[in-house]
PDB file of C-alpha atoms in Angstrom:
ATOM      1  CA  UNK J   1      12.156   7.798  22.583  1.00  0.00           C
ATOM      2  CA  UNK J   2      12.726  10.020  19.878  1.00  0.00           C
ATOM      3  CA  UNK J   3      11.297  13.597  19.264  1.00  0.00           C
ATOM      4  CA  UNK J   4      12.039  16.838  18.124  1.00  0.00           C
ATOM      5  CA  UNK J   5      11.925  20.330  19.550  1.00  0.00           C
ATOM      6  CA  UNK J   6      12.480  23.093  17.299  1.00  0.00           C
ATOM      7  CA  UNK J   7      16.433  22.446  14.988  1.00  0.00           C
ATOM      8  CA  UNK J   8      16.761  19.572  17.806  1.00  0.00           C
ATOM      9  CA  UNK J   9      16.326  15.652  17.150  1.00  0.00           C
ATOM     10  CA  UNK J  10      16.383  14.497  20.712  1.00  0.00           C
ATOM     11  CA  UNK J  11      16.857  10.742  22.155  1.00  0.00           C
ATOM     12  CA  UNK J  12      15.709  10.233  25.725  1.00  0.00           C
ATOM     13  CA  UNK J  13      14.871   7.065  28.108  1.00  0.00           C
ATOM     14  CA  UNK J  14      11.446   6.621  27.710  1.00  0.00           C
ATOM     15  CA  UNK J  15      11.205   5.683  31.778  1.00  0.00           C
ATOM     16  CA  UNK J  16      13.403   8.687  33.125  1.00  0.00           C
ATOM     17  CA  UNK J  17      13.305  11.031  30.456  1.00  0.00           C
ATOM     18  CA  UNK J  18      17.348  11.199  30.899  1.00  0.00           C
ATOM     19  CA  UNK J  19      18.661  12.607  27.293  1.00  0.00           C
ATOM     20  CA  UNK J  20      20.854  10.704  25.775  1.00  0.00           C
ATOM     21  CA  UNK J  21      22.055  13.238  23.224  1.00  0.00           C
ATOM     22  CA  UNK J  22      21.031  15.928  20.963  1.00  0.00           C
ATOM     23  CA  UNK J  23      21.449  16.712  16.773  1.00  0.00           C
ATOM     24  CA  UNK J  24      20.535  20.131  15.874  1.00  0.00           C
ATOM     25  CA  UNK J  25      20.391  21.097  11.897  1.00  0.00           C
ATOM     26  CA  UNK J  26      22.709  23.433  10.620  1.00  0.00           C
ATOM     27  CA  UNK J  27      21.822  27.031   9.157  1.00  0.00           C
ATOM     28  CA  UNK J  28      20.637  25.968   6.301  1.00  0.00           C
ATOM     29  CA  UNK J  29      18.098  23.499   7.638  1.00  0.00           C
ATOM     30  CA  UNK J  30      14.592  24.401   9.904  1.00  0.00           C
ATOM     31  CA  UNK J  31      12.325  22.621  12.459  1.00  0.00           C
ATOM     32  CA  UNK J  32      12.153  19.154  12.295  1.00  0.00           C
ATOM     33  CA  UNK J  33       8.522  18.043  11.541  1.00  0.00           C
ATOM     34  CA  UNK J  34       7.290  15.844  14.074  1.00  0.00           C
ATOM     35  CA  UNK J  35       5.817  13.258  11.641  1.00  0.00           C
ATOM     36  CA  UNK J  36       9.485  12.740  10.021  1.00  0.00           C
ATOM     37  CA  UNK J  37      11.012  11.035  12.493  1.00  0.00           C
ATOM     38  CA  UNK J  38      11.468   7.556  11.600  1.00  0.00           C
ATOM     39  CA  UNK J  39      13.966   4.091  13.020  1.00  0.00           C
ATOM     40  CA  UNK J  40      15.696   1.960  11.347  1.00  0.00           C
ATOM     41  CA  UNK J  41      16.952  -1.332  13.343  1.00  0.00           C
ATOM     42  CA  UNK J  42      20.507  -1.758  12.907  1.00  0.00           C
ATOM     43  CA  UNK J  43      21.020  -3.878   9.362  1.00  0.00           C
ATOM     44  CA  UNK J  44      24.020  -6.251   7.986  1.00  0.00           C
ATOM     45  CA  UNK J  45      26.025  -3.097   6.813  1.00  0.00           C
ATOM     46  CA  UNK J  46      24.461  -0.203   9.489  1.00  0.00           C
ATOM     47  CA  UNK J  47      23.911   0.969  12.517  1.00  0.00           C
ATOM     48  CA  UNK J  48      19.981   1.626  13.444  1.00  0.00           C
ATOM     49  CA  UNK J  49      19.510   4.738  12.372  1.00  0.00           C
ATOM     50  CA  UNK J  50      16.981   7.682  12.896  1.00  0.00           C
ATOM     51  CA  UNK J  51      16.261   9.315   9.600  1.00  0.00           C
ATOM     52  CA  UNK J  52      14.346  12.671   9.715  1.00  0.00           C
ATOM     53  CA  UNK J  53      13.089  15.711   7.972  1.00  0.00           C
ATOM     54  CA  UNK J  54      12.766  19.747   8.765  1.00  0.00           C
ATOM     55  CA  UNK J  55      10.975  22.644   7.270  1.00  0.00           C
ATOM     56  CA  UNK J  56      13.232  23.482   4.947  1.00  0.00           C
ATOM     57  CA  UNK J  57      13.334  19.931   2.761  1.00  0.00           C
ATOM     58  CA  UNK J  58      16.811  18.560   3.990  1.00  0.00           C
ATOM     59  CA  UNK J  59      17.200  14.934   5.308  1.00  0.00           C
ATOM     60  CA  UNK J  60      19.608  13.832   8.182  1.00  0.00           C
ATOM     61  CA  UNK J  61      20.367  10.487   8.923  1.00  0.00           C
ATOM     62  CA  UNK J  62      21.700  10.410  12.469  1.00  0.00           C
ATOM     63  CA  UNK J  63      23.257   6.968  14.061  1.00  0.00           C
ATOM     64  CA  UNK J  64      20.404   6.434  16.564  1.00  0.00           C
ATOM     65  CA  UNK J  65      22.950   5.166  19.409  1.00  0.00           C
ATOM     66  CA  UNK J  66      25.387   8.100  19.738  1.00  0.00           C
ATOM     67  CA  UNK J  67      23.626  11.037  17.740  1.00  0.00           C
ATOM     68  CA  UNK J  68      26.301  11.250  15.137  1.00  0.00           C
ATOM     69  CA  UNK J  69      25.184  12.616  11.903  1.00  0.00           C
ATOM     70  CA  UNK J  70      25.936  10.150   9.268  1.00  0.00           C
ATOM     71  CA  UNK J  71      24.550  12.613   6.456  1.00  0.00           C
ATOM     72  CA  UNK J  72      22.259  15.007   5.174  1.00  0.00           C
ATOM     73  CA  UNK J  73      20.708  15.994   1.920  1.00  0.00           C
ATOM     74  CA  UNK J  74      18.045  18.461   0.270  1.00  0.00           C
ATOM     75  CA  UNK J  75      15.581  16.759  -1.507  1.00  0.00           C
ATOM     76  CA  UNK J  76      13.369  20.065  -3.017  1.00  0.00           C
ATOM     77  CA  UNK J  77      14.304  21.691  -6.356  1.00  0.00           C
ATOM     78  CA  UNK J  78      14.077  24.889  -5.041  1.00  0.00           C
ATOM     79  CA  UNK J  79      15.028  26.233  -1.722  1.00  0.00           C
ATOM     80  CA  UNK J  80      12.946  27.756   1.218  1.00  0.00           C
ATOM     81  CA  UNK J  81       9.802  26.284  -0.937  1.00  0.00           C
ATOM     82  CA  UNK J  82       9.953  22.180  -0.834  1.00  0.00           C
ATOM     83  CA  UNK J  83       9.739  20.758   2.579  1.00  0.00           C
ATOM     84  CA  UNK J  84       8.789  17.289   3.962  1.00  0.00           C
ATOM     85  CA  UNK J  85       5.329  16.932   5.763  1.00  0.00           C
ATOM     86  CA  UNK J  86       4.855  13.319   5.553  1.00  0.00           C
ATOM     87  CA  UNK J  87       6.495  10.339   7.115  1.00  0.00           C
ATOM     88  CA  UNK J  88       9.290   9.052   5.322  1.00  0.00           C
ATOM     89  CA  UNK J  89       8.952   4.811   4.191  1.00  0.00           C
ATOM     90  CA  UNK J  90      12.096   2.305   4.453  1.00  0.00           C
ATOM     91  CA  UNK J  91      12.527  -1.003   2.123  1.00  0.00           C
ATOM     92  CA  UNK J  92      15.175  -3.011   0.749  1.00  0.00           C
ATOM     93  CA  UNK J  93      17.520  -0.553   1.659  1.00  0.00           C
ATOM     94  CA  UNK J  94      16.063   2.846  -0.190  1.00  0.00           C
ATOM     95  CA  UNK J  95      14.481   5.846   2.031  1.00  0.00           C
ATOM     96  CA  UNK J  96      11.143   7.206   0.343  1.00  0.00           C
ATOM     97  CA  UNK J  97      10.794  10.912   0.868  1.00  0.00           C
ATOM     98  CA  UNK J  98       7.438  13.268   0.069  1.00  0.00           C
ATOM     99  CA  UNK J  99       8.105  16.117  -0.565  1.00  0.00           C
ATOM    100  CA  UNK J 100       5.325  18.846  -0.759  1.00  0.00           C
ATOM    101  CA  UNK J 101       5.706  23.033  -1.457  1.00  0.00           C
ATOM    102  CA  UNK J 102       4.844  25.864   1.017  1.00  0.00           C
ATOM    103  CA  UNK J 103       4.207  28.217  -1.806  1.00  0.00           C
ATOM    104  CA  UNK J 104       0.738  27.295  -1.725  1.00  0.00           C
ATOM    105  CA  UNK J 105       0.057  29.546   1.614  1.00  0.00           C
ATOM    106  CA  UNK J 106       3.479  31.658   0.911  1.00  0.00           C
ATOM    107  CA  UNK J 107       2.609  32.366  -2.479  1.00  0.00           C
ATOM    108  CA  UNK J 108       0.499  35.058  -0.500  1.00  0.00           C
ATOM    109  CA  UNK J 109       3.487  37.170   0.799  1.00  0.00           C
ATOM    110  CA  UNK J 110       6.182  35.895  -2.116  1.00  0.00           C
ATOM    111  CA  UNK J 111       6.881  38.828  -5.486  1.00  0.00           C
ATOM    112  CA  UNK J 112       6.260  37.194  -8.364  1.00  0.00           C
ATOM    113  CA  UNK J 113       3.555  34.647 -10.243  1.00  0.00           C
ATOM    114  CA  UNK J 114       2.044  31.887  -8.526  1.00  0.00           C
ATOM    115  CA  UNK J 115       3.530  29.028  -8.508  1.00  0.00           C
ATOM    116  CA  UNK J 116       6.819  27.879  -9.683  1.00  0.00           C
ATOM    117  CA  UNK J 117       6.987  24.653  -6.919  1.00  0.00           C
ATOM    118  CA  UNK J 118       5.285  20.574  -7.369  1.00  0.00           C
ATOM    119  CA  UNK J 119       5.345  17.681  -5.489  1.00  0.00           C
ATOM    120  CA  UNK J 120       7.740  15.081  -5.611  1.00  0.00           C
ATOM    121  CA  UNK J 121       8.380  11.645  -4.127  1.00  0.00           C
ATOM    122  CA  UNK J 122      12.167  11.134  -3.748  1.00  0.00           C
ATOM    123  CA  UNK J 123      14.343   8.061  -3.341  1.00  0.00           C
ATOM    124  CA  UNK J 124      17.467   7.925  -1.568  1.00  0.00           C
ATOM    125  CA  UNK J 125      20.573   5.485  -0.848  1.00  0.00           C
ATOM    126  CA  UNK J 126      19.304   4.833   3.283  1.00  0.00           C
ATOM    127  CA  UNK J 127      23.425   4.172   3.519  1.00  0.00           C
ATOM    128  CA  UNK J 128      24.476   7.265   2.061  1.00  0.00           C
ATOM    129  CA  UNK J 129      21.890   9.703   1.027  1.00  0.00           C
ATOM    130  CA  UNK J 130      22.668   9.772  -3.067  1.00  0.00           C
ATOM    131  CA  UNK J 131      19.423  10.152  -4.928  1.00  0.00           C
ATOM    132  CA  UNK J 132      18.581   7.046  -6.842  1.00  0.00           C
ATOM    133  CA  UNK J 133      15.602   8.671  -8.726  1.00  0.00           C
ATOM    134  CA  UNK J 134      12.982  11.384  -8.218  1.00  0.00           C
ATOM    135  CA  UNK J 135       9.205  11.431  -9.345  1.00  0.00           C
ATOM    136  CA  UNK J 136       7.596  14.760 -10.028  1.00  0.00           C
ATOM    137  CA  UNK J 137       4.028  15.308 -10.254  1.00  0.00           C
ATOM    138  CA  UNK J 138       4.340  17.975 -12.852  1.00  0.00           C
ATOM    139  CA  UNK J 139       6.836  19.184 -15.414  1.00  0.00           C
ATOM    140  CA  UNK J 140       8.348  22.215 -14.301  1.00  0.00           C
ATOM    141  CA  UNK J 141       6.239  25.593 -13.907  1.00  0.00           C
ATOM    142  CA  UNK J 142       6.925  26.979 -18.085  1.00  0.00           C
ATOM    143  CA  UNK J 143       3.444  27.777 -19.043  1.00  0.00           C
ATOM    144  CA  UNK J 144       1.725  30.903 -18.556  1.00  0.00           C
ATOM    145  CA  UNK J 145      -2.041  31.047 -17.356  1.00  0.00           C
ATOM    146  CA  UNK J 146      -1.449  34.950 -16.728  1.00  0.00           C
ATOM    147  CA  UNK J 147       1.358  36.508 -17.511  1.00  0.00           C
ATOM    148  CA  UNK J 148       3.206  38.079 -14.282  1.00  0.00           C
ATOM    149  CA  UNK J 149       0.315  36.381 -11.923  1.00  0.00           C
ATOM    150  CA  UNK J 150      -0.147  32.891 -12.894  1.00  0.00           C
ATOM    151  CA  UNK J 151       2.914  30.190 -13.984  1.00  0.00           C
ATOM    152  CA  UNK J 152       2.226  26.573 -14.286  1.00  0.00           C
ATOM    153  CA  UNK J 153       2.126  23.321 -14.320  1.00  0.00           C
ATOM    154  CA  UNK J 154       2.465  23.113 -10.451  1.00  0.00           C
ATOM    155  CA  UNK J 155       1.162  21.766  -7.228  1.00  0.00           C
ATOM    156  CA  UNK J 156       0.610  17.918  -7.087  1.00  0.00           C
ATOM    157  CA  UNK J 157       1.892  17.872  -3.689  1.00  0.00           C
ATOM    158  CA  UNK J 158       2.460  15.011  -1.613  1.00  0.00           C
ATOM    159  CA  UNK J 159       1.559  15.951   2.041  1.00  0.00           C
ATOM    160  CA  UNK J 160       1.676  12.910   3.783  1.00  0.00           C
ATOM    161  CA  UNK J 161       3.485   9.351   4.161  1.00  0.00           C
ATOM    162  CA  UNK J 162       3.563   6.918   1.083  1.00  0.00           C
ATOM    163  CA  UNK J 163       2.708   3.764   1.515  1.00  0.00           C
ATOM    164  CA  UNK J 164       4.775   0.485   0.324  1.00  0.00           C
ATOM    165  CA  UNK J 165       3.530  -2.759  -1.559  1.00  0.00           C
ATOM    166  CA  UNK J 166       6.883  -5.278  -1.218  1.00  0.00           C
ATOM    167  CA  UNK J 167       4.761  -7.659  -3.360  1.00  0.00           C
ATOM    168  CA  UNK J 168       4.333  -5.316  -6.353  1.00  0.00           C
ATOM    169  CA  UNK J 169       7.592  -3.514  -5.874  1.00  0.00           C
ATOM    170  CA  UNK J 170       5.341  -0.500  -5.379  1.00  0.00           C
ATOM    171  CA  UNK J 171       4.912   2.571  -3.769  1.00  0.00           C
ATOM    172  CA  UNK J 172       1.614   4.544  -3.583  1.00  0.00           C
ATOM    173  CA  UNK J 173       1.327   8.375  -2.680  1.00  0.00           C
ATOM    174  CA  UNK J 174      -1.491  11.048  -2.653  1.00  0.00           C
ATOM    175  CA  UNK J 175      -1.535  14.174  -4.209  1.00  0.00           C
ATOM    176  CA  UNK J 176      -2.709  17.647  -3.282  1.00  0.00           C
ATOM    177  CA  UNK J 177      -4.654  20.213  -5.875  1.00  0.00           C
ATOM    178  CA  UNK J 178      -2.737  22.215  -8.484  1.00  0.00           C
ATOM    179  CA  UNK J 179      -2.171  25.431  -7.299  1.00  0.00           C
ATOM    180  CA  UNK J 180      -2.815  27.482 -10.526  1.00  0.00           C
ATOM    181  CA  UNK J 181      -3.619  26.392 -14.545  1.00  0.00           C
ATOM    182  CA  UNK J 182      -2.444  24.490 -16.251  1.00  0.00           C
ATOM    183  CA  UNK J 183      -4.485  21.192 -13.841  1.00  0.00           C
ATOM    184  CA  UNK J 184      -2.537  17.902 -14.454  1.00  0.00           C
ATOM    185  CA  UNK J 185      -4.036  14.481 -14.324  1.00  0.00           C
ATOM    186  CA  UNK J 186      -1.208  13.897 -11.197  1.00  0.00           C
ATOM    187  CA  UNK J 187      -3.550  16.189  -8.596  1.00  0.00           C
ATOM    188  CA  UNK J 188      -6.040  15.198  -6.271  1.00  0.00           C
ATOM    189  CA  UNK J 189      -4.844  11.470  -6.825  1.00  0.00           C
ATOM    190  CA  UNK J 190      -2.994   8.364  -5.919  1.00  0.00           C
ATOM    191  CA  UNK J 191       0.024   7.280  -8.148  1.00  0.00           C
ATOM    192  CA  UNK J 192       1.993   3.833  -7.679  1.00  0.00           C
ATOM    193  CA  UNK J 193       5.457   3.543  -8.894  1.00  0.00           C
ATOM    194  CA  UNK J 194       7.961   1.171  -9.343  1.00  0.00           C
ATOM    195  CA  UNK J 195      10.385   1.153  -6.090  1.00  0.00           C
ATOM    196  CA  UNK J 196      13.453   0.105  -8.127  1.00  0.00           C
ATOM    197  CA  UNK J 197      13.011   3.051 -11.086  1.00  0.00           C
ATOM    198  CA  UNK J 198      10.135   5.681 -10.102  1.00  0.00           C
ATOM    199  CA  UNK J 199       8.411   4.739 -13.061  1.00  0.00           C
ATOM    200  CA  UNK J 200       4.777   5.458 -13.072  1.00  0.00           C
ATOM    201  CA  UNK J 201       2.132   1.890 -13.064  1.00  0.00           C
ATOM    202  CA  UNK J 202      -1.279   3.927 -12.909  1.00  0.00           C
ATOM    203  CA  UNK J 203      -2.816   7.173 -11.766  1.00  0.00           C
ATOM    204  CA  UNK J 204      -6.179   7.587 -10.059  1.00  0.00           C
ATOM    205  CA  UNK J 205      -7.588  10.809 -10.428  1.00  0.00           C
ATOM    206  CA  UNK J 206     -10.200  11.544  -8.068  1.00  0.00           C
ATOM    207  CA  UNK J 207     -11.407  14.857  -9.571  1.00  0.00           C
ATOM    208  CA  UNK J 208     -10.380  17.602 -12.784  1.00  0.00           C
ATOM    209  CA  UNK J 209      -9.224  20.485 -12.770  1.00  0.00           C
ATOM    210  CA  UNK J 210      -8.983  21.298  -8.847  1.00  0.00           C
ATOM    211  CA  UNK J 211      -6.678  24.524  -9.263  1.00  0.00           C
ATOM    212  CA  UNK J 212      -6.103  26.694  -5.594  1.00  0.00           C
ATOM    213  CA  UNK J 213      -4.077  28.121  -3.552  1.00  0.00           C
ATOM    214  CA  UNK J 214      -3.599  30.994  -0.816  1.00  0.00           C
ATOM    215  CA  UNK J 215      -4.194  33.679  -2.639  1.00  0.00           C
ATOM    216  CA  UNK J 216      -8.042  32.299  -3.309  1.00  0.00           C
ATOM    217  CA  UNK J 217      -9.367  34.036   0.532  1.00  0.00           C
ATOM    218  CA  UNK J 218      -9.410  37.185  -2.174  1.00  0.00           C
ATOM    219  CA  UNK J 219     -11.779  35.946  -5.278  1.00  0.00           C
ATOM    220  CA  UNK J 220     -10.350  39.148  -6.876  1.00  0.00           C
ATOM    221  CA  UNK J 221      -6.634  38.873  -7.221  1.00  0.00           C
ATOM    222  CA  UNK J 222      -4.992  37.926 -10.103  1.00  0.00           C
ATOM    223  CA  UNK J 223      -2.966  35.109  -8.623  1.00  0.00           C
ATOM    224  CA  UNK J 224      -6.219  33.012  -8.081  1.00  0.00           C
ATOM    225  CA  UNK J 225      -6.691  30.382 -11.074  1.00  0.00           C
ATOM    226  CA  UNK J 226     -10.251  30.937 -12.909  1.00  0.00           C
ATOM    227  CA  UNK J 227     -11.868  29.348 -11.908  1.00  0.00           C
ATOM    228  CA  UNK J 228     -10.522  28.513  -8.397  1.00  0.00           C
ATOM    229  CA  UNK J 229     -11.136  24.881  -7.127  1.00  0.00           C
ATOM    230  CA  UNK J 230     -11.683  23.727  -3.982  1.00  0.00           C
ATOM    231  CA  UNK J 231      -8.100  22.653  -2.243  1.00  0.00           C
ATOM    232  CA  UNK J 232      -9.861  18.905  -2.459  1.00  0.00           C
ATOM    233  CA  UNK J 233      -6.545  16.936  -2.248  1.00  0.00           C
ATOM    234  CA  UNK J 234      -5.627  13.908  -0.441  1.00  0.00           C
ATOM    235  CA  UNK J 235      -3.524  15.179   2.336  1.00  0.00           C
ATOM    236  CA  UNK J 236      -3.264  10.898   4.550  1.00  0.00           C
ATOM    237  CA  UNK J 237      -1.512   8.151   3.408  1.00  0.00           C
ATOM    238  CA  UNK J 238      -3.542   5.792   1.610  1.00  0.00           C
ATOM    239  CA  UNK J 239      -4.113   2.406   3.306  1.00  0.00           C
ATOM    240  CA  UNK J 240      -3.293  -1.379   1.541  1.00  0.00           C
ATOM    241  CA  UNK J 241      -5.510  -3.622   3.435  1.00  0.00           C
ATOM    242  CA  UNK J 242      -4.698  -6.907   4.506  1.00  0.00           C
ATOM    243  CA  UNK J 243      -5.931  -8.427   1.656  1.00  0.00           C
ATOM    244  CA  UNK J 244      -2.912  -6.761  -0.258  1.00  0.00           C
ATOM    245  CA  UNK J 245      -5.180  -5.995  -3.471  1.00  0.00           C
ATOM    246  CA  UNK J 246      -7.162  -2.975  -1.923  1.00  0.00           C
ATOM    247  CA  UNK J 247      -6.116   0.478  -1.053  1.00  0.00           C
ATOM    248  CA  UNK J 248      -8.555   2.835   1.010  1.00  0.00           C
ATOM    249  CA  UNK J 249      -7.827   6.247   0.293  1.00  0.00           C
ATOM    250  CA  UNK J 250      -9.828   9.023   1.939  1.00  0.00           C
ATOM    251  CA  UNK J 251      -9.746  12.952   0.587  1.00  0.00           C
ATOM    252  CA  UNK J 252     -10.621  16.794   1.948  1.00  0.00           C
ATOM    253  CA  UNK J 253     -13.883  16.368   0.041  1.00  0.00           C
ATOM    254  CA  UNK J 254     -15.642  14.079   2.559  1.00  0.00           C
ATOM    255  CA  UNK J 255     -14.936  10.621   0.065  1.00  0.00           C
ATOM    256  CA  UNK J 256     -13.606   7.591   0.717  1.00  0.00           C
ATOM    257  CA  UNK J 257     -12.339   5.591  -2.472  1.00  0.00           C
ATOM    258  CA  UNK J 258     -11.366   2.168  -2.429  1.00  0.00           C
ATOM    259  CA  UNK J 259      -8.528   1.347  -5.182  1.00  0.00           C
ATOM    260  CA  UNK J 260      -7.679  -2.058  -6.923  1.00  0.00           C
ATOM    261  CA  UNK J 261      -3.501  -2.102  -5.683  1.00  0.00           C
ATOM    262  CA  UNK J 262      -2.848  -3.674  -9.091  1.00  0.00           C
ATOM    263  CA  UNK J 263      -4.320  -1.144 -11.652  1.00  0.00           C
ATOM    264  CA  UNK J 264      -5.927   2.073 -10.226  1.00  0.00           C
ATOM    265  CA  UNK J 265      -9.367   0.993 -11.113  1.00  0.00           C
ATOM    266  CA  UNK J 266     -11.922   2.262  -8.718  1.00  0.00           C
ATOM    267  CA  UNK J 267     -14.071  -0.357  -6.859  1.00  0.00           C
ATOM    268  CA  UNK J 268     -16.119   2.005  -4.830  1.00  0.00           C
ATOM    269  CA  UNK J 269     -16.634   5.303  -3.316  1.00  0.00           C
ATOM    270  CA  UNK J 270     -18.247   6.801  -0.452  1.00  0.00           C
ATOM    271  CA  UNK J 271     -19.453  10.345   0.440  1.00  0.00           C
ATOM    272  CA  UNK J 272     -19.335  10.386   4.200  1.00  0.00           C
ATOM    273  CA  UNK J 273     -18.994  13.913   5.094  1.00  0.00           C
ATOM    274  CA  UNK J 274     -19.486  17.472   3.638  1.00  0.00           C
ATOM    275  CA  UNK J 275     -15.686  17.712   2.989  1.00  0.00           C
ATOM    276  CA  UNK J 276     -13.860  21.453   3.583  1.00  0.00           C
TER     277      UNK J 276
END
C-alpha cells in the first residue's frame, strides 16, 4: 500500500503493515495530498513507479520498489500559490498534472491585489519529468478591475483529476470560478485537449461571469469582484461513460450536465440539488 503522512510517501505490506521504506520532500516541497498518489506498473524502459504531488505544486517520481527518488519538478508558475489537488492521469508514456491556486482562500491574509494565480493542466515526460507542454486557463493576471485590489484574468482552476479519452487523443478537465474580473469563457467548465500538443478541441461553459473568492465572507472589501459570483465551479473529475461519446459532469451548483466527448455540445442537464 501506498500513503502519505505529512512530507512522507510511505510503502507498507498491506497484510502486516511492515514499512518497506519512506521518501520525504525536501524544503522546498509540503504535504503530500492524499489524492496524488498514483502507480505505474513497471513498463519496457521503467521501473513501476509511484508518482505524487504535495502542497506546494512539486512532483516526485519515486521507484515504487526501493523508494528511490527518480525526480522531481514544480509544475506552478508561481511559488507557495499553485499546488496539485487532483489525481494525476498516465498514458502513452506522459503524466497529466492539475494544477489549481490557493490564493483563492489565501488571497485573504496575502498584501497585494487579488489574484495574480490560474489553473493549469500540465504534461510531463513520466521518464524524466521535462515539461512537454502546459495549458493555462487564463492569460496571465495584466488587467486591472481595481487598481491595488483587483488584478485579472485569473482563477480557472482545476481542482480535481482529468480524465483521458485514448480514442480521441483527449484529455478533459473541469474548471473552478474566476476569482476576480476580468471572467473568462475557461471557468466553471470542461475543456478537452489534444494529449500530444495541449491544444484546445472545445470548451463547455456551464455558466458567465462566476467571479469569487475568499475575500467575498466581507461583501464590503475591495478585493471582492462586483458583482461577486457564487464559487459554482466543477471541483470532480468528469466521467466518459462506457459508451465513449458521453461525459457526465456534475458542479457546486446542484447540476448534472451530460457532454457529447466529441464536441462540447450539451445533451442534457439536470438540477438535482440546491447547490452551495
Amino acid at each position: 500500500i501506498f500513503m502519505t503522512s505529512g512530507r512522507q510517501l510511505l510503502a507498507v505490506n498491506r497484510k502486516s503493515g511492515c514499512q518497506y521504506w519512506a521518501f520525504t520532500t525536501g524544503q522546498e516541497g509540503g504535504n503530500f495530498r492524499s489524492a496524488s498518489i498514483l502507480f505505474v506498473p513497471a513498463g519496457k524502459t521503467l521501473p513501476a513507479v509511484v508518482y505524487a504531488a504535495d502542497f506546494n505544486g512539486y512532483v516526485y517520481a519515486v521507484n515504487a520498489r526501493t523508494g528511490a527518488a527518480l525526480w522531481q519538478k514544480f509544475v506552478g508558475t508561481i511559488p507557495f500559490l499553485h499546488f496539485v489537488t487532483g489525481g494525476m492521469q498516465h498514458h502513452d508514456g506522459k503524466l497529466f498534472v492539475p494544477v489549481s491556486s490557493k490564493e483563492v482562500l489565501a488571497t485573504v491574509i496575502i498584501p497585494g491585489p487579488c489574484c495574480r494565480s490560474h489553473g493549469m493542466l500540465v504534461a510531463l515526460d513520466a521518464a524524466t519529468g521535462e515539461v512537454l507542454w502546459n495549458y493555462h486557463t487564463t492569460g496571465e493576471a495584466l488587467e486591472s478591475a481595481l487598481p491595488g485590489e483587483r488584478i485579472g484574468p485569473n482563477g480557472a482552476t482545476v481542482w480535481a483529476t482529468p480524465t483521458v479519452d485514448s480514442k480521441r487523443n483527449a484529455i478533459y478537465i473541469g474548471t473552478g470560478q474566476n476569482y476576480t474580473e476580468p471572467a473568462t469563457n475557461t471557468s466553471d467548465a470542461i475543456i478537452s485537449l489534444d494529449m500530444d500538443t495541449g491544444a484546445v478541441n472545445w470548451v463547455f461553459q456551464a455558466r458567465q461571469a462566476d467571479t469569487w473568492n475568499g475575500n467575498c465572507g466581507n461583501t464590503e472589501s475591495l478585493r471582492c469582484p462586483r458583482p461577486a459570483g457564487h464559487d459554482f465551479d466543477f471541483g470532480a473529475a468528469p466521467i466518459l461513460l462506457d459508451d465513449g461519446n458521453t461525459l457526465i459532469a456534475g458542479d457546486k451548483s446542484g447540476v448534472v450536465y451530460s457532454i457529447q466527448a466529441g464536441s462540447g455540445a450539451l445533451n442534457w442537464s439536470n438540477k438535482v440539488s440546491l447547490g452551495s
